[in-house]
Amino acid sequence: MVNLLTPTTELSIKVMDSLSQVRILVRMVMQLLLRKKAGSLSDTEWKGFLQTVDHVDNLKKESTKGGLAHDRWHDVQLMSQAAHRYSGTTESLILVQSMMARCLVNSMSVTDPTGATLGTCLSTSAALLNHSCNPNCIFIFSGASLAIRSLQPVPANGELTISYTDITVPSHRRQEDLRSMYYFTCACEYCTKKLTCGLPDILPAMKNAIPPTKILNLVAEAERLQALAGDTTPAEKVKVLDRTMSLFASYKEVYPIWRHPWPLIRDEMRLLQWNLGHWSIATLHALKAYFFIDPMLYPNPCHPIRIQRVFLLSKLVYELQYQMFASTDNNGDQVEGGLKEYNIHWLCVNKGLEQEIEAAIPKAFGIESSFAEEYRRIRKSESPEKYGMRMDWVGERAKLERAARELVD
């Protein structure tokens, strides 16, 4: 593990609250300006910051074409004026614009142990790593420290790479994102061969059964419906997302459930059902991802994202277990989706998931990471043997897989 960002060497880190991302970036640049003025920003830190790219020329060039880039350059100008004025700096506005652009392009989200976004930070060391759609490393936050952990063996003197974008979406979408945000065309093996997570963007079965234009139209319609769901109540969102998922259901034999945008829709559905108190339905969606989606998107069994999702599943299972014990209503949510028919011993399930997490923590995060600390803090399951149950994780796992396969698309 290589520590790239610590409380004593970080350039800037801001915690997300009600402030917009725009205001956070202004505060970032103001902090740098004030530290530079006060002499608390070392020459090493300042030179490291200036080594990062600002893409000012690209932002200006794109500003004449309209679209996202135009908005970004306009935002950079406005934010720079605010930072320049309120910091009282004597530096030129042109320099402040370059600083703002560097923060915009090179900053990253700070996440908690579950992967939820907490804030924004800038690490000049981390910003120097190049992109790959098959990265060999990933960033992991542990409090205010940033670590880089390998996802696959890295040869001696080999380059460390990360992903600048979502590697689970098709290559053409990754290329669009990289060109619009970072102004380069990715030439990695996955983009050259049009691969996503190591497999062809359009699988042979898909190519023979669905015309490529039909696939694009399906995805576009699904994204349109997702956008519509954003302005409705949770219950209405569930209906819209059900409709969205049904678009692909008729093609499920040839359009895998781990292909974009199904996983994103399912994650949104899981969260909605959780918030609505439909624990078993939320659990089924999480189990579908656990068995049939995450292993395809994150083949490394110790991939941090995959383990974070197992962690979230274990929390959901614990909640479902609690609700089932607490409820005396035989028609309650615990029987929604038909889970009761599978005679699942949820105490064994929770213990089995915990064992998986514990075994993966050293490779995924490190035993001293904030994830490990958070896991140890909230670990709650008891031994099944305490209640006269035999711990049979293999058997219970088989029941879960069958339920996830049979009860939800």
Tab-separated table of C-alpha atoms in Angstrom:
chain	number	residue	atom	x	y	z
A	1	MET	CA	0.000	0.000	0.000
A	2	VAL	CA	1.342	3.401	-0.969
A	3	ASN	CA	0.024	6.305	1.072
A	4	LEU	CA	-0.587	9.266	-1.201
A	5	LEU	CA	-2.609	11.646	0.919
A	6	THR	CA	-2.334	12.266	4.646
A	7	PRO	CA	-3.652	15.018	6.895
A	8	THR	CA	-0.211	16.651	6.840
A	9	THR	CA	0.482	16.480	3.115
A	10	GLU	CA	-2.895	16.993	1.522
A	11	LEU	CA	-3.364	20.137	-0.550
A	12	SER	CA	-7.067	20.503	-0.043
A	13	ILE	CA	-9.977	18.501	1.303
A	14	LYS	CA	-13.524	19.721	1.899
A	15	VAL	CA	-16.417	17.886	3.498
A	16	MET	CA	-19.683	17.832	1.581
A	17	ASP	CA	-22.571	19.559	3.300
A	18	SER	CA	-25.274	21.759	1.799
A	19	LEU	CA	-22.677	23.585	-0.276
A	20	SER	CA	-22.756	22.953	-3.984
A	21	GLN	CA	-19.772	21.539	-5.804
A	22	VAL	CA	-19.168	24.997	-7.263
A	23	ARG	CA	-18.804	26.594	-3.859
A	24	ILE	CA	-16.550	23.790	-2.665
A	25	LEU	CA	-14.196	24.357	-5.609
A	26	VAL	CA	-14.115	28.086	-4.816
A	27	ARG	CA	-13.176	27.301	-1.219
A	28	MET	CA	-10.502	24.890	-2.435
A	29	VAL	CA	-8.807	27.537	-4.545
A	30	MET	CA	-9.204	30.181	-1.834
A	31	GLN	CA	-7.496	27.861	0.643
A	32	LEU	CA	-4.568	27.411	-1.729
A	33	LEU	CA	-4.310	31.158	-2.341
A	34	LEU	CA	-4.437	31.990	1.358
A	35	ARG	CA	-1.871	29.341	2.217
A	36	LYS	CA	0.411	30.614	-0.538
A	37	LYS	CA	0.028	34.178	0.711
A	38	ALA	CA	0.732	33.129	4.317
A	39	GLY	CA	3.763	31.085	3.315
A	40	SER	CA	2.304	27.811	4.660
A	41	LEU	CA	2.220	26.217	1.210
A	42	SER	CA	5.654	24.690	0.621
A	43	ASP	CA	7.523	25.010	-2.669
A	44	THR	CA	7.227	21.245	-3.098
A	45	GLU	CA	3.449	21.366	-2.741
A	46	TRP	CA	3.128	24.360	-5.071
A	47	LYS	CA	5.361	22.813	-7.741
A	48	GLY	CA	3.455	19.550	-7.447
A	49	PHE	CA	0.194	21.415	-7.944
A	50	LEU	CA	1.538	23.166	-11.057
A	51	GLN	CA	2.540	19.793	-12.502
A	52	THR	CA	-1.120	18.836	-12.805
A	53	VAL	CA	-2.934	19.632	-16.056
A	54	ASP	CA	-5.438	22.485	-16.266
A	55	HIS	CA	-6.865	21.975	-19.791
A	56	VAL	CA	-7.555	25.707	-19.994
A	57	ASP	CA	-6.862	25.772	-23.736
A	58	ASN	CA	-9.248	22.874	-24.298
A	59	LEU	CA	-11.917	24.466	-22.130
A	60	LYS	CA	-11.630	27.724	-24.044
A	61	LYS	CA	-11.658	25.946	-27.384
A	62	GLU	CA	-14.780	24.003	-26.487
A	63	SER	CA	-16.487	27.138	-25.168
A	64	THR	CA	-17.217	28.208	-28.749
A	65	LYS	CA	-19.002	24.919	-29.472
A	66	GLY	CA	-21.589	25.049	-26.701
A	67	GLY	CA	-22.586	22.112	-24.515
A	68	LEU	CA	-20.975	20.891	-21.313
A	69	ALA	CA	-17.507	22.296	-22.023
A	70	HIS	CA	-18.941	25.768	-22.549
A	71	ASP	CA	-20.691	25.589	-19.177
A	72	ARG	CA	-17.527	24.362	-17.498
A	73	TRP	CA	-15.362	27.201	-18.795
A	74	HIS	CA	-18.047	29.731	-17.901
A	75	ASP	CA	-18.157	28.226	-14.409
A	76	VAL	CA	-14.365	28.369	-14.147
A	77	GLN	CA	-14.433	32.082	-14.981
A	78	LEU	CA	-17.152	32.885	-12.448
A	79	MET	CA	-15.615	30.743	-9.696
A	80	SER	CA	-12.187	32.258	-10.331
A	81	GLN	CA	-13.543	35.778	-9.988
A	82	ALA	CA	-15.119	34.849	-6.643
A	83	ALA	CA	-11.944	33.175	-5.318
A	84	HIS	CA	-9.778	36.062	-6.543
A	85	ARG	CA	-11.947	38.703	-4.904
A	86	TYR	CA	-12.724	37.074	-1.565
A	87	SER	CA	-9.228	35.708	-0.926
A	88	GLY	CA	-7.702	39.176	-1.333
A	89	THR	CA	-4.872	37.635	-3.362
A	90	THR	CA	-2.455	39.695	-5.422
A	91	GLU	CA	-2.010	36.837	-7.894
A	92	SER	CA	-3.318	37.430	-11.422
A	93	LEU	CA	-6.813	36.379	-12.396
A	94	ILE	CA	-5.292	34.284	-15.182
A	95	LEU	CA	-3.335	32.253	-12.599
A	96	VAL	CA	-6.448	31.839	-10.466
A	97	GLN	CA	-8.363	30.571	-13.504
A	98	SER	CA	-5.614	28.032	-14.124
A	99	MET	CA	-5.777	26.953	-10.466
A	100	MET	CA	-9.545	26.606	-10.628
A	101	ALA	CA	-9.324	24.513	-13.793
A	102	ARG	CA	-6.708	22.262	-12.166
A	103	CYS	CA	-8.974	21.684	-9.172
A	104	LEU	CA	-11.954	21.024	-11.438
A	105	VAL	CA	-10.106	18.498	-13.605
A	106	ASN	CA	-7.990	16.755	-10.971
A	107	SER	CA	-10.131	16.654	-7.832
A	108	MET	CA	-11.837	13.443	-6.775
A	109	SER	CA	-14.625	12.366	-4.468
A	110	VAL	CA	-13.855	11.406	-0.881
A	111	THR	CA	-15.833	8.311	0.100
A	112	ASP	CA	-16.733	6.578	3.345
A	113	PRO	CA	-16.236	2.835	3.991
A	114	THR	CA	-19.478	2.001	2.154
A	115	GLY	CA	-18.513	3.994	-0.935
A	116	ALA	CA	-20.852	6.926	-0.251
A	117	THR	CA	-19.500	10.343	-1.234
A	118	LEU	CA	-18.484	12.608	1.645
A	119	GLY	CA	-16.599	15.411	-0.048
A	120	THR	CA	-13.966	16.448	-2.578
A	121	CYS	CA	-10.197	16.399	-2.394
A	122	LEU	CA	-7.161	17.159	-4.510
A	123	SER	CA	-4.004	15.084	-4.287
A	124	THR	CA	-1.247	16.102	-6.685
A	125	SER	CA	0.419	12.693	-6.394
A	126	ALA	CA	-2.776	10.834	-7.225
A	127	ALA	CA	-3.474	13.184	-10.152
A	128	LEU	CA	-0.302	11.992	-11.890
A	129	LEU	CA	-1.589	8.446	-12.405
A	130	ASN	CA	-2.768	7.612	-15.907
A	131	HIS	CA	-6.088	6.100	-16.919
A	132	SER	CA	-6.880	2.593	-18.100
A	133	CYS	CA	-10.223	0.918	-18.737
A	134	ASN	CA	-8.615	-2.181	-17.198
A	135	PRO	CA	-6.836	-0.484	-14.287
A	136	ASN	CA	-4.419	-2.368	-12.085
A	137	CYS	CA	-5.069	-0.083	-9.082
A	138	ILE	CA	-7.852	1.702	-7.242
A	139	PHE	CA	-7.945	4.561	-4.751
A	140	ILE	CA	-9.234	3.836	-1.256
A	141	PHE	CA	-9.929	6.533	1.324
A	142	SER	CA	-9.305	5.899	4.991
A	143	GLY	CA	-10.411	9.000	6.820
A	144	ALA	CA	-8.320	11.849	5.405
A	145	SER	CA	-5.733	9.461	3.959
A	146	LEU	CA	-5.719	8.164	0.412
A	147	ALA	CA	-4.217	4.771	-0.396
A	148	ILE	CA	-3.664	3.085	-3.722
A	149	ARG	CA	-4.270	-0.653	-3.758
A	150	SER	CA	-3.527	-3.072	-6.560
A	151	LEU	CA	-6.324	-5.006	-8.262
A	152	GLN	CA	-4.022	-7.373	-10.126
A	153	PRO	CA	-0.330	-8.297	-10.079
A	154	VAL	CA	1.890	-5.395	-11.176
A	155	PRO	CA	5.309	-6.311	-12.605
A	156	ALA	CA	8.458	-4.630	-11.330
A	157	ASN	CA	8.713	-1.108	-12.787
A	158	GLY	CA	5.233	-1.543	-14.271
A	159	GLU	CA	2.962	1.488	-14.593
A	160	LEU	CA	0.237	1.984	-12.015
A	161	THR	CA	-3.092	2.908	-13.597
A	162	ILE	CA	-6.526	3.876	-12.330
A	163	SER	CA	-9.842	4.515	-14.041
A	164	TYR	CA	-11.046	8.071	-14.607
A	165	THR	CA	-14.540	6.912	-15.511
A	166	ASP	CA	-17.033	4.107	-14.939
A	167	ILE	CA	-15.399	1.027	-16.464
A	168	THR	CA	-18.658	-0.953	-16.387
A	169	VAL	CA	-20.260	1.049	-19.212
A	170	PRO	CA	-19.637	0.241	-22.918
A	171	SER	CA	-16.474	1.504	-24.595
A	172	HIS	CA	-18.208	4.182	-26.668
A	173	ARG	CA	-19.670	5.712	-23.503
A	174	ARG	CA	-16.312	5.613	-21.755
A	175	GLN	CA	-14.743	7.343	-24.744
A	176	GLU	CA	-17.420	10.051	-24.699
A	177	ASP	CA	-16.860	10.682	-20.992
A	178	LEU	CA	-13.067	10.786	-21.295
A	179	ARG	CA	-13.142	13.142	-24.276
A	180	SER	CA	-15.643	15.526	-22.689
A	181	MET	CA	-14.051	15.591	-19.233
A	182	TYR	CA	-10.336	14.964	-19.839
A	183	TYR	CA	-9.828	15.720	-23.549
A	184	PHE	CA	-8.187	12.525	-24.704
A	185	THR	CA	-9.135	9.402	-26.613
A	186	CYS	CA	-8.360	6.233	-24.722
A	187	ALA	CA	-6.254	3.766	-26.707
A	188	CYS	CA	-6.098	0.978	-24.119
A	189	GLU	CA	-6.698	-2.627	-25.151
A	190	TYR	CA	-10.270	-2.595	-23.879
A	191	CYS	CA	-11.203	0.443	-25.968
A	192	THR	CA	-9.294	-0.715	-29.057
A	193	LYS	CA	-11.035	-4.101	-28.956
A	194	LYS	CA	-14.357	-2.618	-27.730
A	195	LEU	CA	-14.393	-4.583	-24.499
A	196	THR	CA	-16.212	-3.935	-21.233
A	197	CYS	CA	-15.001	-5.774	-18.143
A	198	GLY	CA	-12.995	-8.031	-20.453
A	199	LEU	CA	-15.933	-9.062	-22.653
A	200	PRO	CA	-17.148	-7.665	-26.020
A	201	ASP	CA	-19.425	-4.653	-25.765
A	202	ILE	CA	-21.895	-6.530	-27.933
A	203	LEU	CA	-21.795	-10.229	-27.134
A	204	PRO	CA	-22.233	-12.713	-30.012
A	205	ALA	CA	-25.652	-13.732	-28.699
A	206	MET	CA	-26.717	-10.085	-28.583
A	207	LYS	CA	-25.369	-9.372	-32.057
A	208	ASN	CA	-27.374	-12.214	-33.571
A	209	ALA	CA	-30.596	-11.460	-31.678
A	210	ILE	CA	-30.719	-7.655	-31.377
A	211	PRO	CA	-29.660	-5.148	-34.044
A	212	PRO	CA	-27.033	-2.719	-32.640
A	213	THR	CA	-29.373	0.224	-33.274
A	214	LYS	CA	-32.049	-1.519	-31.187
A	215	ILE	CA	-29.577	-1.869	-28.303
A	216	LEU	CA	-28.725	1.833	-28.457
A	217	ASN	CA	-32.418	2.756	-28.571
A	218	LEU	CA	-33.163	0.521	-25.567
A	219	VAL	CA	-30.404	2.116	-23.525
A	220	ALA	CA	-31.474	5.625	-24.556
A	221	GLU	CA	-35.092	4.934	-23.580
A	222	ALA	CA	-34.007	3.431	-20.256
A	223	GLU	CA	-31.922	6.505	-19.470
A	224	ARG	CA	-34.826	8.762	-20.436
A	225	LEU	CA	-37.140	6.938	-18.041
A	226	GLN	CA	-34.513	7.070	-15.284
A	227	ALA	CA	-34.343	10.836	-15.725
A	228	LEU	CA	-38.141	11.071	-15.498
A	229	ALA	CA	-38.097	9.116	-12.241
A	230	GLY	CA	-35.927	11.778	-10.634
A	231	ASP	CA	-38.815	14.208	-10.136
A	232	THR	CA	-41.377	11.829	-8.622
A	233	THR	CA	-42.194	10.286	-5.254
A	234	PRO	CA	-40.379	7.078	-4.178
A	235	ALA	CA	-43.466	4.976	-4.920
A	236	GLU	CA	-43.789	6.507	-8.388
A	237	LYS	CA	-40.070	6.025	-8.989
A	238	VAL	CA	-40.487	2.306	-8.312
A	239	LYS	CA	-43.183	2.145	-10.998
A	240	VAL	CA	-41.012	4.000	-13.497
A	241	LEU	CA	-38.005	1.798	-12.757
A	242	ASP	CA	-40.172	-1.331	-13.082
A	243	ARG	CA	-41.160	-0.080	-16.514
A	244	THR	CA	-37.526	0.629	-17.316
A	245	MET	CA	-36.402	-2.855	-16.321
A	246	SER	CA	-39.229	-4.397	-18.324
A	247	LEU	CA	-37.679	-2.885	-21.469
A	248	PHE	CA	-34.826	-5.373	-21.135
A	249	ALA	CA	-36.787	-8.263	-19.612
A	250	SER	CA	-37.939	-9.548	-22.998
A	251	TYR	CA	-34.293	-9.679	-24.100
A	252	LYS	CA	-32.840	-11.107	-20.891
A	253	GLU	CA	-31.735	-14.309	-22.625
A	254	VAL	CA	-29.391	-12.300	-24.847
A	255	TYR	CA	-28.973	-8.982	-22.980
A	256	PRO	CA	-27.218	-9.914	-19.709
A	257	ILE	CA	-28.392	-8.323	-16.476
A	258	TRP	CA	-24.831	-7.142	-15.800
A	259	ARG	CA	-24.804	-4.975	-18.931
A	260	HIS	CA	-25.311	-1.222	-18.682
A	261	PRO	CA	-27.752	0.192	-17.651
A	262	TRP	CA	-29.346	-2.747	-15.799
A	263	PRO	CA	-26.957	-2.683	-12.785
A	264	LEU	CA	-27.527	1.039	-12.175
A	265	ILE	CA	-31.292	0.633	-12.427
A	266	ARG	CA	-31.206	-2.320	-10.030
A	267	ASP	CA	-29.098	-0.390	-7.516
A	268	GLU	CA	-31.575	2.473	-7.625
A	269	MET	CA	-34.458	0.048	-7.185
A	270	ARG	CA	-32.739	-1.579	-4.199
A	271	LEU	CA	-32.274	1.783	-2.491
A	272	LEU	CA	-35.872	2.801	-3.156
A	273	GLN	CA	-37.288	-0.456	-1.810
A	274	TRP	CA	-35.044	-0.146	1.244
A	275	ASN	CA	-36.279	3.400	1.897
A	276	LEU	CA	-39.883	2.269	1.451
A	277	GLY	CA	-39.367	-0.468	4.045
A	278	HIS	CA	-39.719	-3.341	1.565
A	279	TRP	CA	-36.796	-5.231	3.035
A	280	SER	CA	-37.197	-8.553	1.268
A	281	ILE	CA	-37.583	-6.989	-2.181
A	282	ALA	CA	-34.531	-4.818	-1.558
A	283	THR	CA	-32.658	-7.921	-0.395
A	284	LEU	CA	-33.612	-9.821	-3.550
A	285	HIS	CA	-32.229	-7.057	-5.765
A	286	ALA	CA	-29.044	-6.984	-3.701
A	287	LEU	CA	-28.735	-10.776	-3.955
A	288	LYS	CA	-29.225	-10.602	-7.721
A	289	ALA	CA	-26.258	-8.258	-7.896
A	290	TYR	CA	-24.217	-10.371	-5.466
A	291	PHE	CA	-24.586	-13.590	-7.474
A	292	PHE	CA	-24.984	-12.510	-11.096
A	293	ILE	CA	-23.747	-8.943	-11.583
A	294	ASP	CA	-20.831	-8.060	-9.322
A	295	PRO	CA	-18.732	-11.152	-10.234
A	296	MET	CA	-18.954	-10.088	-13.892
A	297	LEU	CA	-18.232	-6.396	-13.335
A	298	TYR	CA	-15.560	-6.940	-10.670
A	299	PRO	CA	-14.004	-10.392	-11.287
A	300	ASN	CA	-11.425	-9.970	-8.534
A	301	PRO	CA	-13.192	-11.475	-5.472
A	302	CYS	CA	-11.335	-8.984	-3.253
A	303	HIS	CA	-12.131	-5.924	-5.355
A	304	PRO	CA	-12.915	-3.136	-2.852
A	305	ILE	CA	-16.128	-2.131	-4.628
A	306	ARG	CA	-17.342	-5.714	-4.590
A	307	ILE	CA	-16.600	-6.082	-0.874
A	308	GLN	CA	-18.309	-2.758	-0.126
A	309	ARG	CA	-21.394	-4.145	-1.816
A	310	VAL	CA	-21.219	-7.376	0.206
A	311	PHE	CA	-20.995	-5.165	3.285
A	312	LEU	CA	-24.148	-3.306	2.245
A	313	LEU	CA	-25.873	-6.614	1.568
A	314	SER	CA	-24.973	-7.847	5.058
A	315	LYS	CA	-26.471	-4.695	6.581
A	316	LEU	CA	-29.644	-5.240	4.571
A	317	VAL	CA	-29.827	-8.902	5.632
A	318	TYR	CA	-29.396	-7.882	9.263
A	319	GLU	CA	-32.269	-5.403	8.914
A	320	LEU	CA	-34.433	-8.016	7.199
A	321	GLN	CA	-33.601	-10.514	9.952
A	322	TYR	CA	-34.558	-7.967	12.619
A	323	GLN	CA	-37.828	-7.086	10.873
A	324	MET	CA	-38.770	-10.750	10.548
A	325	PHE	CA	-38.157	-11.410	14.240
A	326	ALA	CA	-39.883	-8.185	15.288
A	327	SER	CA	-42.985	-8.616	13.143
A	328	THR	CA	-45.903	-10.794	14.190
A	329	ASP	CA	-47.883	-10.036	11.027
A	330	ASN	CA	-47.838	-13.082	8.775
A	331	ASN	CA	-48.657	-10.851	5.849
A	332	GLY	CA	-45.743	-8.499	6.543
A	333	ASP	CA	-42.989	-7.497	4.196
A	334	GLN	CA	-40.852	-10.493	5.146
A	335	VAL	CA	-42.914	-12.721	2.850
A	336	GLU	CA	-42.919	-10.290	-0.105
A	337	GLY	CA	-41.339	-11.815	-3.164
A	338	GLY	CA	-41.848	-15.346	-1.858
A	339	LEU	CA	-38.619	-15.511	0.180
A	340	LYS	CA	-40.357	-17.349	2.992
A	341	GLU	CA	-40.823	-20.413	0.778
A	342	TYR	CA	-37.062	-20.970	0.607
A	343	ASN	CA	-36.719	-21.586	4.369
A	344	ILE	CA	-33.579	-19.470	4.597
A	345	HIS	CA	-31.779	-19.285	7.946
A	346	TRP	CA	-30.874	-15.612	7.971
A	347	LEU	CA	-28.601	-15.887	10.998
A	348	CYS	CA	-26.411	-18.305	9.041
A	349	VAL	CA	-26.543	-15.984	6.022
A	350	ASN	CA	-25.403	-13.009	8.035
A	351	LYS	CA	-22.565	-14.999	9.567
A	352	GLY	CA	-21.534	-16.330	6.171
A	353	LEU	CA	-21.412	-12.837	4.646
A	354	GLU	CA	-19.348	-11.642	7.589
A	355	GLN	CA	-16.862	-14.446	7.018
A	356	GLU	CA	-16.508	-13.426	3.370
A	357	ILE	CA	-15.907	-9.800	4.333
A	358	GLU	CA	-13.386	-10.676	7.034
A	359	ALA	CA	-11.414	-12.878	4.644
A	360	ALA	CA	-11.302	-10.143	1.971
A	361	ILE	CA	-10.471	-7.113	4.149
A	362	PRO	CA	-6.658	-7.584	4.230
A	363	LYS	CA	-6.401	-7.621	0.425
A	364	ALA	CA	-9.240	-5.228	-0.363
A	365	PHE	CA	-8.613	-2.468	2.173
A	366	GLY	CA	-5.977	-3.423	4.740
A	367	ILE	CA	-6.570	-4.423	8.342
A	368	GLU	CA	-5.926	-0.877	9.638
A	369	SER	CA	-8.225	0.846	7.112
A	370	SER	CA	-11.326	2.836	8.026
A	371	PHE	CA	-13.393	0.140	6.298
A	372	ALA	CA	-11.961	-2.477	8.659
A	373	GLU	CA	-12.636	-0.211	11.637
A	374	GLU	CA	-16.213	0.472	10.532
A	375	TYR	CA	-16.829	-3.222	9.915
A	376	ARG	CA	-15.543	-4.178	13.366
A	377	ARG	CA	-17.642	-1.418	14.921
A	378	ILE	CA	-21.011	-2.526	13.551
A	379	ARG	CA	-20.508	-6.283	13.246
A	380	LYS	CA	-23.543	-7.675	14.991
A	381	SER	CA	-24.277	-11.278	14.053
A	382	GLU	CA	-24.202	-14.069	16.580
A	383	SER	CA	-23.111	-17.640	16.077
A	384	PRO	CA	-25.925	-19.841	14.694
A	385	GLU	CA	-24.755	-22.622	17.022
A	386	LYS	CA	-25.880	-20.460	19.949
A	387	TYR	CA	-29.467	-21.073	18.780
A	388	GLY	CA	-28.970	-24.739	17.983
A	389	MET	CA	-28.423	-24.168	14.243
A	390	ARG	CA	-25.703	-25.842	12.242
A	391	MET	CA	-23.591	-23.320	10.359
A	392	ASP	CA	-24.087	-24.362	6.745
A	393	TRP	CA	-23.091	-21.346	4.651
A	394	VAL	CA	-22.729	-23.444	1.490
A	395	GLY	CA	-26.289	-24.726	1.797
A	396	GLU	CA	-27.777	-21.347	2.691
A	397	ARG	CA	-25.838	-19.687	-0.140
A	398	ALA	CA	-27.362	-22.165	-2.592
A	399	LYS	CA	-30.862	-21.265	-1.344
A	400	LEU	CA	-30.116	-17.567	-1.737
A	401	GLU	CA	-28.840	-18.028	-5.284
A	402	ARG	CA	-31.949	-19.994	-6.250
A	403	ALA	CA	-34.226	-17.333	-4.746
A	404	ALA	CA	-32.354	-14.533	-6.507
A	405	ARG	CA	-32.596	-16.424	-9.810
A	406	GLU	CA	-36.277	-17.311	-9.535
A	407	LEU	CA	-37.942	-14.384	-7.759
A	408	VAL	CA	-36.658	-11.264	-9.487
A	409	ASP	CA	-35.709	-10.375	-13.090
